[in-house]
PDB file of C-alpha atoms and ligand atoms in Angstrom:
ATOM      1  CA  MET A   1       0.010   0.001  -0.028  1.00 98.00           C
ATOM      2  CA  GLU A   2       1.210   3.447  -0.891  1.00 98.00           C
ATOM      3  CA  ILE A   3       0.355   6.421   1.289  1.00 98.00           C
ATOM      4  CA  ILE A   4      -0.061   9.506  -0.828  1.00 99.00           C
ATOM      5  CA  THR A   5      -0.540  13.043   0.557  1.00 98.00           C
ATOM      6  CA  SER A   6      -0.362  15.049  -2.636  1.00 98.00           C
ATOM      7  CA  PRO A   7      -3.438  15.547  -4.715  1.00 98.00           C
ATOM      8  CA  ALA A   8      -1.410  15.907  -7.889  1.00 98.00           C
ATOM      9  CA  ILE A   9       0.441  12.636  -7.326  1.00 98.00           C
ATOM     10  CA  LEU A  10      -2.780  10.829  -6.588  1.00 99.00           C
ATOM     11  CA  GLN A  11      -4.268  12.102  -9.855  1.00 99.00           C
ATOM     12  CA  GLU A  12      -1.152  11.177 -11.854  1.00 98.00           C
ATOM     13  CA  GLN A  13      -1.202   7.643 -10.466  1.00 98.00           C
ATOM     14  CA  CYS A  14      -4.888   7.157 -11.052  1.00 98.00           C
ATOM     15  CA  LEU A  15      -4.852   8.569 -14.605  1.00 98.00           C
ATOM     16  CA  SER A  16      -1.968   6.243 -15.403  1.00 98.00           C
ATOM     17  CA  TRP A  17      -3.980   3.265 -14.108  1.00 98.00           C
ATOM     18  CA  LYS A  18      -6.996   4.377 -16.159  1.00 98.00           C
ATOM     19  CA  SER A  19      -4.883   4.604 -19.225  1.00 98.00           C
ATOM     20  CA  GLN A  20      -3.763   1.002 -18.756  1.00 98.00           C
ATOM     21  CA  GLY A  21      -7.449   0.003 -18.655  1.00 98.00           C
ATOM     22  CA  LEU A  22      -7.459  -0.646 -14.893  1.00 98.00           C
ATOM     23  CA  SER A  23     -10.618   0.067 -12.899  1.00 98.00           C
ATOM     24  CA  ILE A  24     -10.527   1.973  -9.606  1.00 99.00           C
ATOM     25  CA  ALA A  25     -12.820   1.872  -6.590  1.00 99.00           C
ATOM     26  CA  LEU A  26     -12.806   4.906  -4.239  1.00 99.00           C
ATOM     27  CA  VAL A  27     -13.865   4.839  -0.609  1.00 99.00           C
ATOM     28  CA  PRO A  28     -13.972   8.366   0.795  1.00 99.00           C
ATOM     29  CA  THR A  29     -13.776   8.604   4.578  1.00 98.00           C
ATOM     30  CA  MET A  30     -12.872  10.860   7.513  1.00 98.00           C
ATOM     31  CA  GLY A  31     -10.952   8.025   9.162  1.00 98.00           C
ATOM     32  CA  TYR A  32     -11.052   6.413  12.732  1.00 98.00           C
ATOM     33  CA  PHE A  33     -12.069   3.247  10.967  1.00 98.00           C
ATOM     34  CA  HIS A  34     -14.655   0.803  12.205  1.00 98.00           C
ATOM     35  CA  PRO A  35     -16.399  -2.186  10.558  1.00 98.00           C
ATOM     36  CA  GLY A  36     -18.702   0.165   8.603  1.00 98.00           C
ATOM     37  CA  HIS A  37     -15.731   1.683   6.871  1.00 98.00           C
ATOM     38  CA  GLU A  38     -14.191  -1.828   6.400  1.00 98.00           C
ATOM     39  CA  SER A  39     -17.325  -3.121   4.642  1.00 98.00           C
ATOM     40  CA  LEU A  40     -16.896  -0.398   2.084  1.00 98.00           C
ATOM     41  CA  MET A  41     -13.241  -1.294   1.585  1.00 99.00           C
ATOM     42  CA  GLN A  42     -14.102  -4.949   1.246  1.00 98.00           C
ATOM     43  CA  GLU A  43     -16.667  -4.328  -1.445  1.00 98.00           C
ATOM     44  CA  GLY A  44     -14.360  -1.886  -3.297  1.00 98.00           C
ATOM     45  CA  ARG A  45     -11.554  -4.420  -3.240  1.00 98.00           C
ATOM     46  CA  GLU A  46     -13.839  -6.992  -4.830  1.00 98.00           C
ATOM     47  CA  LEU A  47     -15.125  -4.647  -7.533  1.00 98.00           C
ATOM     48  CA  ALA A  48     -12.046  -3.055  -8.921  1.00 98.00           C
ATOM     49  CA  ASP A  49      -8.519  -3.726  -9.945  1.00 99.00           C
ATOM     50  CA  LYS A  50      -7.285  -0.807  -7.751  1.00 99.00           C
ATOM     51  CA  LEU A  51      -8.607   0.358  -4.402  1.00 99.00           C
ATOM     52  CA  VAL A  52      -8.143   3.953  -3.194  1.00 99.00           C
ATOM     53  CA  VAL A  53      -9.177   4.886   0.274  1.00 99.00           C
ATOM     54  CA  SER A  54      -9.165   8.595   1.103  1.00 99.00           C
ATOM     55  CA  LEU A  55      -8.891   9.743   4.747  1.00 98.00           C
ATOM     56  CA  PHE A  56      -9.586  13.491   5.002  1.00 98.00           C
ATOM     57  CA  VAL A  57     -11.390  15.288   7.754  1.00 98.00           C
ATOM     58  CA  ASN A  58     -12.963  17.798   5.468  1.00 98.00           C
ATOM     59  CA  PRO A  59     -13.117  21.154   7.139  1.00 98.00           C
ATOM     60  CA  THR A  60     -15.726  22.616   4.740  1.00 98.00           C
ATOM     61  CA  GLN A  61     -18.293  20.162   5.846  1.00 97.00           C
ATOM     62  CA  PHE A  62     -18.186  21.117   9.437  1.00 96.00           C
ATOM     63  CA  GLU A  63     -20.215  24.082  10.743  1.00 92.00           C
ATOM     64  CA  PRO A  64     -18.314  26.796  12.649  1.00 90.00           C
ATOM     65  CA  GLY A  65     -18.102  25.703  16.321  1.00 86.00           C
ATOM     66  CA  SER A  66     -18.713  21.983  15.607  1.00 89.00           C
ATOM     67  CA  ASP A  67     -16.293  19.162  16.287  1.00 91.00           C
ATOM     68  CA  LEU A  68     -13.734  19.608  13.604  1.00 95.00           C
ATOM     69  CA  GLU A  69     -10.804  20.027  16.054  1.00 94.00           C
ATOM     70  CA  SER A  70     -11.836  17.253  18.232  1.00 93.00           C
ATOM     71  CA  TYR A  71     -13.038  14.717  15.583  1.00 96.00           C
ATOM     72  CA  PRO A  72     -11.454  11.426  16.553  1.00 96.00           C
ATOM     73  CA  ARG A  73      -8.275  10.540  14.694  1.00 97.00           C
ATOM     74  CA  ASP A  74      -5.984   7.459  14.724  1.00 98.00           C
ATOM     75  CA  PRO A  75      -3.928   7.555  11.491  1.00 98.00           C
ATOM     76  CA  ILE A  76      -1.615   4.675  12.515  1.00 98.00           C
ATOM     77  CA  LYS A  77      -4.466   2.195  13.291  1.00 98.00           C
ATOM     78  CA  ASP A  78      -6.239   3.373  10.169  1.00 98.00           C
ATOM     79  CA  THR A  79      -3.191   2.666   8.055  1.00 98.00           C
ATOM     80  CA  GLU A  80      -3.091  -0.891   9.392  1.00 98.00           C
ATOM     81  CA  ILE A  81      -6.727  -1.384   8.730  1.00 98.00           C
ATOM     82  CA  ALA A  82      -6.593  -0.091   5.210  1.00 98.00           C
ATOM     83  CA  MET A  83      -3.573  -2.255   4.485  1.00 98.00           C
ATOM     84  CA  LEU A  84      -5.438  -5.249   5.943  1.00 98.00           C
ATOM     85  CA  HIS A  85      -8.132  -4.795   3.271  1.00 98.00           C
ATOM     86  CA  GLY A  86      -5.828  -4.710   0.284  1.00 98.00           C
ATOM     87  CA  THR A  87      -5.889  -0.957  -0.311  1.00 99.00           C
ATOM     88  CA  ASP A  88      -3.548   0.139  -3.045  1.00 99.00           C
ATOM     89  CA  ILE A  89      -3.506   3.848  -2.159  1.00 99.00           C
ATOM     90  CA  LEU A  90      -4.327   5.498   1.185  1.00 99.00           C
ATOM     91  CA  PHE A  91      -4.777   9.156   0.348  1.00 99.00           C
ATOM     92  CA  MET A  92      -4.241  11.401   3.307  1.00 98.00           C
ATOM     93  CA  PRO A  93      -4.074  15.103   2.147  1.00 98.00           C
ATOM     94  CA  THR A  94      -3.848  18.150   4.286  1.00 98.00           C
ATOM     95  CA  PRO A  95      -6.611  20.712   4.183  1.00 98.00           C
ATOM     96  CA  GLU A  96      -4.107  23.242   2.661  1.00 98.00           C
ATOM     97  CA  SER A  97      -3.340  20.888  -0.187  1.00 98.00           C
ATOM     98  CA  MET A  98      -7.019  20.227  -0.850  1.00 98.00           C
ATOM     99  CA  TYR A  99      -8.209  23.927  -0.649  1.00 98.00           C
ATOM    100  CA  TYR A 100      -6.326  26.883  -2.174  1.00 98.00           C
ATOM    101  CA  PRO A 101      -6.364  29.919   0.017  1.00 98.00           C
ATOM    102  CA  ASP A 102      -8.712  31.463  -2.610  1.00 98.00           C
ATOM    103  CA  HIS A 103     -10.813  28.324  -3.286  1.00 98.00           C
ATOM    104  CA  ALA A 104     -14.040  29.664  -4.874  1.00 98.00           C
ATOM    105  CA  THR A 105     -15.851  26.687  -6.518  1.00 98.00           C
ATOM    106  CA  TRP A 106     -18.784  24.958  -4.810  1.00 98.00           C
ATOM    107  CA  VAL A 107     -21.019  22.069  -5.844  1.00 98.00           C
ATOM    108  CA  GLU A 108     -24.458  22.414  -4.366  1.00 98.00           C
ATOM    109  CA  VAL A 109     -27.580  20.199  -4.472  1.00 98.00           C
ATOM    110  CA  PRO A 110     -29.994  22.501  -2.507  1.00 97.00           C
ATOM    111  CA  ASP A 111     -33.176  20.462  -3.145  1.00 96.00           C
ATOM    112  CA  LEU A 112     -31.738  17.519  -1.116  1.00 98.00           C
ATOM    113  CA  ALA A 113     -29.384  19.458   1.204  1.00 97.00           C
ATOM    114  CA  GLN A 114     -31.889  21.652   3.109  1.00 96.00           C
ATOM    115  CA  THR A 115     -33.910  19.098   4.904  1.00 96.00           C
ATOM    116  CA  LEU A 116     -33.003  16.608   7.663  1.00 97.00           C
ATOM    117  CA  CYS A 117     -29.334  17.237   8.627  1.00 96.00           C
ATOM    118  CA  GLY A 118     -29.249  20.253   6.429  1.00 95.00           C
ATOM    119  CA  GLN A 119     -31.532  22.202   8.706  1.00 95.00           C
ATOM    120  CA  ALA A 120     -29.047  22.291  11.621  1.00 93.00           C
ATOM    121  CA  ARG A 121     -25.987  22.178   9.271  1.00 94.00           C
ATOM    122  CA  PRO A 122     -26.888  24.424   6.317  1.00 95.00           C
ATOM    123  CA  SER A 123     -23.507  24.285   4.582  1.00 96.00           C
ATOM    124  CA  HIS A 124     -22.625  20.695   5.408  1.00 97.00           C
ATOM    125  CA  PHE A 125     -23.696  19.118   2.134  1.00 98.00           C
ATOM    126  CA  ARG A 126     -22.060  21.823   0.045  1.00 98.00           C
ATOM    127  CA  GLY A 127     -18.802  20.821   1.683  1.00 98.00           C
ATOM    128  CA  VAL A 128     -19.474  17.134   1.097  1.00 98.00           C
ATOM    129  CA  ALA A 129     -20.553  17.561  -2.562  1.00 98.00           C
ATOM    130  CA  THR A 130     -17.510  19.734  -3.292  1.00 98.00           C
ATOM    131  CA  VAL A 131     -14.969  17.521  -1.695  1.00 98.00           C
ATOM    132  CA  VAL A 132     -16.391  14.362  -3.213  1.00 99.00           C
ATOM    133  CA  THR A 133     -16.350  15.951  -6.674  1.00 99.00           C
ATOM    134  CA  LYS A 134     -12.671  16.848  -6.108  1.00 98.00           C
ATOM    135  CA  LEU A 135     -11.927  13.297  -4.926  1.00 99.00           C
ATOM    136  CA  PHE A 136     -13.665  12.041  -8.083  1.00 99.00           C
ATOM    137  CA  MET A 137     -11.472  14.199 -10.264  1.00 98.00           C
ATOM    138  CA  LEU A 138      -8.392  13.152  -8.545  1.00 99.00           C
ATOM    139  CA  ALA A 139      -9.019   9.329  -8.107  1.00 99.00           C
ATOM    140  CA  GLN A 140     -10.936   8.809 -11.406  1.00 98.00           C
ATOM    141  CA  PRO A 141     -13.045   6.061  -9.813  1.00 98.00           C
ATOM    142  CA  THR A 142     -15.171   3.601 -11.828  1.00 98.00           C
ATOM    143  CA  TRP A 143     -17.011   2.845  -8.485  1.00 98.00           C
ATOM    144  CA  ALA A 144     -17.402   5.013  -5.449  1.00 99.00           C
ATOM    145  CA  LEU A 145     -18.732   3.396  -2.181  1.00 99.00           C
ATOM    146  CA  PHE A 146     -20.810   5.169   0.460  1.00 99.00           C
ATOM    147  CA  GLY A 147     -22.702   3.859   3.432  1.00 98.00           C
ATOM    148  CA  GLU A 148     -26.479   4.079   3.718  1.00 98.00           C
ATOM    149  CA  LYS A 149     -25.976   5.230   7.355  1.00 98.00           C
ATOM    150  CA  ASP A 150     -25.485   8.645   5.871  1.00 98.00           C
ATOM    151  CA  TRP A 151     -28.545   8.223   3.596  1.00 98.00           C
ATOM    152  CA  GLN A 152     -28.974  11.926   2.849  1.00 98.00           C
ATOM    153  CA  GLN A 153     -25.280  12.217   1.858  1.00 98.00           C
ATOM    154  CA  LEU A 154     -25.778   9.214  -0.387  1.00 98.00           C
ATOM    155  CA  ALA A 155     -28.867  10.837  -2.041  1.00 98.00           C
ATOM    156  CA  VAL A 156     -26.978  14.159  -2.596  1.00 98.00           C
ATOM    157  CA  ILE A 157     -24.036  12.330  -4.219  1.00 98.00           C
ATOM    158  CA  ARG A 158     -26.275  10.111  -6.458  1.00 98.00           C
ATOM    159  CA  ARG A 159     -28.172  13.284  -7.580  1.00 98.00           C
ATOM    160  CA  MET A 160     -24.931  15.244  -8.196  1.00 98.00           C
ATOM    161  CA  THR A 161     -23.333  12.372 -10.101  1.00 98.00           C
ATOM    162  CA  ARG A 162     -26.492  12.032 -12.281  1.00 98.00           C
ATOM    163  CA  ASP A 163     -26.943  15.728 -12.858  1.00 98.00           C
ATOM    164  CA  LEU A 164     -23.432  16.440 -13.838  1.00 98.00           C
ATOM    165  CA  ALA A 165     -22.947  13.111 -15.816  1.00 98.00           C
ATOM    166  CA  MET A 166     -19.934  12.143 -13.714  1.00 98.00           C
ATOM    167  CA  PRO A 167     -18.663   8.749 -15.043  1.00 98.00           C
ATOM    168  CA  VAL A 168     -18.772   7.071 -11.685  1.00 98.00           C
ATOM    169  CA  GLN A 169     -21.071   4.422 -10.381  1.00 98.00           C
ATOM    170  CA  VAL A 170     -22.224   5.268  -6.844  1.00 98.00           C
ATOM    171  CA  ILE A 171     -22.792   2.221  -4.670  1.00 98.00           C
ATOM    172  CA  GLY A 172     -24.743   2.442  -1.362  1.00 98.00           C
ATOM    173  CA  MET A 173     -23.786  -0.107   1.298  1.00 98.00           C
ATOM    174  CA  PRO A 174     -25.878  -1.413   4.237  1.00 98.00           C
ATOM    175  CA  VAL A 175     -25.442   0.086   7.684  1.00 98.00           C
ATOM    176  CA  VAL A 176     -23.117  -1.990   9.843  1.00 98.00           C
ATOM    177  CA  ARG A 177     -24.396  -2.118  13.403  1.00 98.00           C
ATOM    178  CA  GLU A 178     -23.317  -3.118  16.854  1.00 98.00           C
ATOM    179  CA  ASN A 179     -25.147  -6.211  18.210  1.00 98.00           C
ATOM    180  CA  ASP A 180     -27.627  -4.082  19.972  1.00 98.00           C
ATOM    181  CA  GLY A 181     -28.604  -2.157  16.856  1.00 98.00           C
ATOM    182  CA  LEU A 182     -26.577   0.985  17.289  1.00 98.00           C
ATOM    183  CA  ALA A 183     -25.167   2.140  13.970  1.00 98.00           C
ATOM    184  CA  MET A 184     -21.294   2.072  14.064  1.00 98.00           C
ATOM    185  CA  SER A 185     -19.905   5.524  13.858  1.00 97.00           C
ATOM    186  CA  SER A 186     -16.582   7.284  14.618  1.00 95.00           C
ATOM    187  CA  ARG A 187     -18.566   9.662  16.886  1.00 95.00           C
ATOM    188  CA  ASN A 188     -19.716   6.777  19.123  1.00 97.00           C
ATOM    189  CA  ALA A 189     -16.323   7.329  20.732  1.00 95.00           C
ATOM    190  CA  TYR A 190     -17.799  10.493  22.330  1.00 95.00           C
ATOM    191  CA  LEU A 191     -20.428   8.545  24.261  1.00 97.00           C
ATOM    192  CA  SER A 192     -20.233   7.959  27.968  1.00 97.00           C
ATOM    193  CA  PRO A 193     -21.009   4.253  29.046  1.00 97.00           C
ATOM    194  CA  GLU A 194     -24.587   5.320  30.030  1.00 97.00           C
ATOM    195  CA  GLU A 195     -25.089   7.096  26.697  1.00 97.00           C
ATOM    196  CA  ARG A 196     -23.684   4.105  24.783  1.00 98.00           C
ATOM    197  CA  GLU A 197     -26.263   1.917  26.549  1.00 97.00           C
ATOM    198  CA  ALA A 198     -29.089   4.310  25.799  1.00 97.00           C
ATOM    199  CA  ALA A 199     -28.090   4.899  22.135  1.00 98.00           C
ATOM    200  CA  GLN A 200     -29.296   1.459  21.114  1.00 98.00           C
ATOM    201  CA  HIS A 201     -32.812   2.826  21.417  1.00 98.00           C
ATOM    202  CA  ILE A 202     -32.405   5.261  18.488  1.00 98.00           C
ATOM    203  CA  GLN A 203     -32.591   2.361  15.997  1.00 98.00           C
ATOM    204  CA  LEU A 204     -34.984   0.287  18.272  1.00 98.00           C
ATOM    205  CA  GLY A 205     -37.415   3.273  18.299  1.00 98.00           C
ATOM    206  CA  LEU A 206     -37.356   3.350  14.469  1.00 98.00           C
ATOM    207  CA  ARG A 207     -37.992  -0.449  14.333  1.00 98.00           C
ATOM    208  CA  LEU A 208     -40.982   0.103  16.571  1.00 98.00           C
ATOM    209  CA  ALA A 209     -42.443   2.300  13.847  1.00 97.00           C
ATOM    210  CA  GLN A 210     -41.836  -0.479  11.326  1.00 98.00           C
ATOM    211  CA  ASP A 211     -43.540  -2.998  13.601  1.00 98.00           C
ATOM    212  CA  LEU A 212     -46.605  -0.736  13.923  1.00 98.00           C
ATOM    213  CA  VAL A 213     -46.881  -0.502  10.143  1.00 98.00           C
ATOM    214  CA  ALA A 214     -46.303  -4.278   9.670  1.00 97.00           C
ATOM    215  CA  ALA A 215     -49.043  -5.068  12.271  1.00 98.00           C
ATOM    216  CA  GLY A 216     -51.532  -2.736  10.472  1.00 97.00           C
ATOM    217  CA  VAL A 217     -51.844  -0.370  13.447  1.00 98.00           C
ATOM    218  CA  THR A 218     -51.328   2.760  11.400  1.00 98.00           C
ATOM    219  CA  ARG A 219     -49.575   4.143   8.326  1.00 98.00           C
ATOM    220  CA  LYS A 220     -49.824   7.757   9.436  1.00 98.00           C
ATOM    221  CA  THR A 221     -46.385   9.094   9.979  1.00 98.00           C
ATOM    222  CA  SER A 222     -47.547  11.649  12.655  1.00 98.00           C
ATOM    223  CA  VAL A 223     -48.883   8.695  14.753  1.00 98.00           C
ATOM    224  CA  LEU A 224     -45.621   6.838  14.176  1.00 98.00           C
ATOM    225  CA  GLN A 225     -43.558   9.897  15.136  1.00 98.00           C
ATOM    226  CA  SER A 226     -45.444  10.194  18.473  1.00 98.00           C
ATOM    227  CA  ALA A 227     -44.959   6.494  19.187  1.00 98.00           C
ATOM    228  CA  ILE A 228     -41.176   6.770  18.566  1.00 98.00           C
ATOM    229  CA  ARG A 229     -40.943   9.903  20.641  1.00 98.00           C
ATOM    230  CA  GLU A 230     -42.777   8.295  23.563  1.00 98.00           C
ATOM    231  CA  TYR A 231     -40.471   5.197  23.276  1.00 98.00           C
ATOM    232  CA  TRP A 232     -37.330   7.437  23.194  1.00 98.00           C
ATOM    233  CA  GLN A 233     -38.588   9.520  26.155  1.00 98.00           C
ATOM    234  CA  ARG A 234     -38.982   6.208  28.218  1.00 98.00           C
ATOM    235  CA  ASN A 235     -35.781   4.598  27.091  1.00 97.00           C
ATOM    236  CA  MET A 236     -33.302   7.435  26.589  1.00 97.00           C
ATOM    237  CA  PRO A 237     -34.598  10.447  28.436  1.00 96.00           C
ATOM    238  CA  SER A 238     -31.293  12.213  28.504  1.00 93.00           C
ATOM    239  CA  ALA A 239     -31.051  12.335  24.677  1.00 97.00           C
ATOM    240  CA  ARG A 240     -32.416  15.334  22.815  1.00 97.00           C
ATOM    241  CA  GLU A 241     -34.045  14.860  19.388  1.00 98.00           C
ATOM    242  CA  ASP A 242     -32.631  16.952  16.618  1.00 97.00           C
ATOM    243  CA  TYR A 243     -35.126  15.662  13.992  1.00 97.00           C
ATOM    244  CA  LEU A 244     -37.288  12.628  13.393  1.00 98.00           C
ATOM    245  CA  CYS A 245     -38.802  12.583   9.871  1.00 98.00           C
ATOM    246  CA  PHE A 246     -40.459  10.136   7.449  1.00 98.00           C
ATOM    247  CA  VAL A 247     -39.319  10.986   3.947  1.00 98.00           C
ATOM    248  CA  ASP A 248     -39.320   9.644   0.346  1.00 98.00           C
ATOM    249  CA  PRO A 249     -36.000   7.781   0.090  1.00 98.00           C
ATOM    250  CA  ASP A 250     -34.958   9.467  -3.138  1.00 97.00           C
ATOM    251  CA  THR A 251     -36.404  13.009  -3.028  1.00 97.00           C
ATOM    252  CA  LEU A 252     -36.318  13.250   0.833  1.00 98.00           C
ATOM    253  CA  GLN A 253     -39.765  14.986   0.743  1.00 97.00           C
ATOM    254  CA  LEU A 254     -41.737  14.532   3.849  1.00 97.00           C
ATOM    255  CA  ALA A 255     -44.279  11.687   3.691  1.00 98.00           C
ATOM    256  CA  ALA A 256     -47.630  11.972   5.566  1.00 98.00           C
ATOM    257  CA  GLU A 257     -48.404   8.296   5.014  1.00 98.00           C
ATOM    258  CA  ILE A 258     -46.395   5.126   4.468  1.00 98.00           C
ATOM    259  CA  SER A 259     -47.713   4.314   1.008  1.00 97.00           C
ATOM    260  CA  GLY A 260     -44.494   2.862  -0.455  1.00 97.00           C
ATOM    261  CA  PRO A 261     -40.859   2.501   0.677  1.00 98.00           C
ATOM    262  CA  THR A 262     -40.288   5.325   3.231  1.00 98.00           C
ATOM    263  CA  LEU A 263     -37.200   6.337   5.061  1.00 98.00           C
ATOM    264  CA  ALA A 264     -37.447   6.953   8.765  1.00 98.00           C
ATOM    265  CA  ALA A 265     -34.457   9.233   9.495  1.00 98.00           C
ATOM    266  CA  ALA A 266     -33.363  10.685  12.869  1.00 98.00           C
ATOM    267  CA  ALA A 267     -30.664  12.694  14.541  1.00 98.00           C
ATOM    268  CA  VAL A 268     -30.218  12.759  18.246  1.00 98.00           C
ATOM    269  CA  HIS A 269     -27.956  14.744  20.545  1.00 97.00           C
ATOM    270  CA  MET A 270     -26.112  13.200  23.458  1.00 96.00           C
ATOM    271  CA  THR A 271     -23.796  15.210  25.611  1.00 95.00           C
ATOM    272  CA  ARG A 272     -20.901  15.384  23.126  1.00 93.00           C
ATOM    273  CA  ALA A 273     -22.168  13.388  20.088  1.00 93.00           C
ATOM    274  CA  ARG A 274     -24.860  14.006  17.593  1.00 95.00           C
ATOM    275  CA  LEU A 275     -25.824  10.633  16.255  1.00 97.00           C
ATOM    276  CA  ILE A 276     -27.780   9.916  13.088  1.00 98.00           C
ATOM    277  CA  ASP A 277     -29.528   6.770  11.970  1.00 98.00           C
ATOM    278  CA  ASN A 278     -32.258   5.678   9.619  1.00 98.00           C
ATOM    279  CA  LEU A 279     -34.502   2.727   8.632  1.00 98.00           C
ATOM    280  CA  LEU A 280     -36.150   2.010   5.302  1.00 98.00           C
ATOM    281  CA  ILE A 281     -39.714   1.052   6.018  1.00 98.00           C
ATOM    282  CA  GLN A 282     -41.217  -1.280   3.460  1.00 92.00           C
ATOM    283  CA  LEU A 283     -44.844  -2.156   3.214  1.00 86.00           C
TER     284      LEU A 283
HETATM  285  P1  AMP B   1     -17.100   8.913   7.621  1.00 68.08           P
HETATM  286  O1  AMP B   1     -15.669   8.503   7.846  1.00 68.08           O
HETATM  287  O2  AMP B   1     -17.983   8.828   8.883  1.00 68.08           O
HETATM  288  O3  AMP B   1     -17.276  10.131   6.774  1.00 68.08           O
HETATM  289  O4  AMP B   1     -17.750   7.686   6.771  1.00 68.08           O
HETATM  290  C1  AMP B   1     -17.137   7.300   5.619  1.00 68.08           C
HETATM  291  C2  AMP B   1     -18.061   6.413   4.852  1.00 68.08           C
HETATM  292  O5  AMP B   1     -18.393   5.201   5.583  1.00 68.08           O
HETATM  293  C3  AMP B   1     -19.407   7.040   4.438  1.00 68.08           C
HETATM  294  O6  AMP B   1     -19.801   6.671   3.190  1.00 68.08           O
HETATM  295  C4  AMP B   1     -20.298   6.455   5.514  1.00 68.08           C
HETATM  296  O7  AMP B   1     -21.635   6.510   5.142  1.00 68.08           O
HETATM  297  C5  AMP B   1     -19.760   5.055   5.699  1.00 68.08           C
HETATM  298  N1  AMP B   1     -20.237   4.556   6.998  1.00 68.08           N
HETATM  299  C6  AMP B   1     -20.014   5.151   8.255  1.00 68.08           C
HETATM  300  N2  AMP B   1     -20.539   4.386   9.209  1.00 68.08           N
HETATM  301  C7  AMP B   1     -21.118   3.321   8.554  1.00 68.08           C
HETATM  302  C8  AMP B   1     -21.732   2.215   9.049  1.00 68.08           C
HETATM  303  N3  AMP B   1     -22.038   1.939  10.302  1.00 68.08           N
HETATM  304  N4  AMP B   1     -22.155   1.251   8.094  1.00 68.08           N
HETATM  305  C9  AMP B   1     -21.896   1.469   6.806  1.00 68.08           C
HETATM  306  N5  AMP B   1     -21.249   2.488   6.310  1.00 68.08           N
HETATM  307  C10 AMP B   1     -20.867   3.450   7.158  1.00 68.08           C
END
């Protein structure tokens, strides 16, 4: 495995592979690897001739005053994990090498970026779409792998790739969870033992809604929302809801009824961590 920090050198290497007819899979990450990241690496390794993993805590997707400085980092362990999964290039650029001081170009998908996580983080998806576009230009991937845990991010990237005819196949991968249902996340490291115990109920609350639909109790999302909130209040009273929404999985428009596949999406604040999760409810 080669560790590359220079964007220009990454691009030169990937363009050279492409000219030899080799396919490339890209896994963009912010590091502090866990099995969720590893599942993306494994799939990328199977799909392509060359696997590029990027590790970049992208400053433009953090709101002012959020956890950019304290975001968990462990580059040595991450390097070992990337190597274990047969990564060809681990790309670890500095913010200065990714953004010129007068960087002025942004990629925006406002229709999908303003709801859900975009309400509390208005410039987040602009930062994500811009850095992912740049990573696509540098790594020239045939496939790019993203987790369904960040469903809205995946929807933004799919739309951006389609609208701008980017020659990349975007692959969404299932959420990897702890045994009790908590979605794995680098930010779980912020949880106290009590919060870690309580955090399982984020997903279990969403599953309660699915059970109510499956049992024919209701399809009204306002009723489901109340049931989840009541469950959360009972089981994780110290957590504070950021949002709990039922939306169309592609357009992210709010759904009043479950009349087809519907995404239940939530964000919850613990003391130091803001955790997100979702569940696709099928009829
Ligand atoms: P991050 O480092 O948190 O930006 O995540 C990098 C990629 O890993 C994103 O595409 C995430 O959606 C994906 N990812 C993070 N957590 C999980 C998980 N628990 N299961 C599957 N994919 C995940």
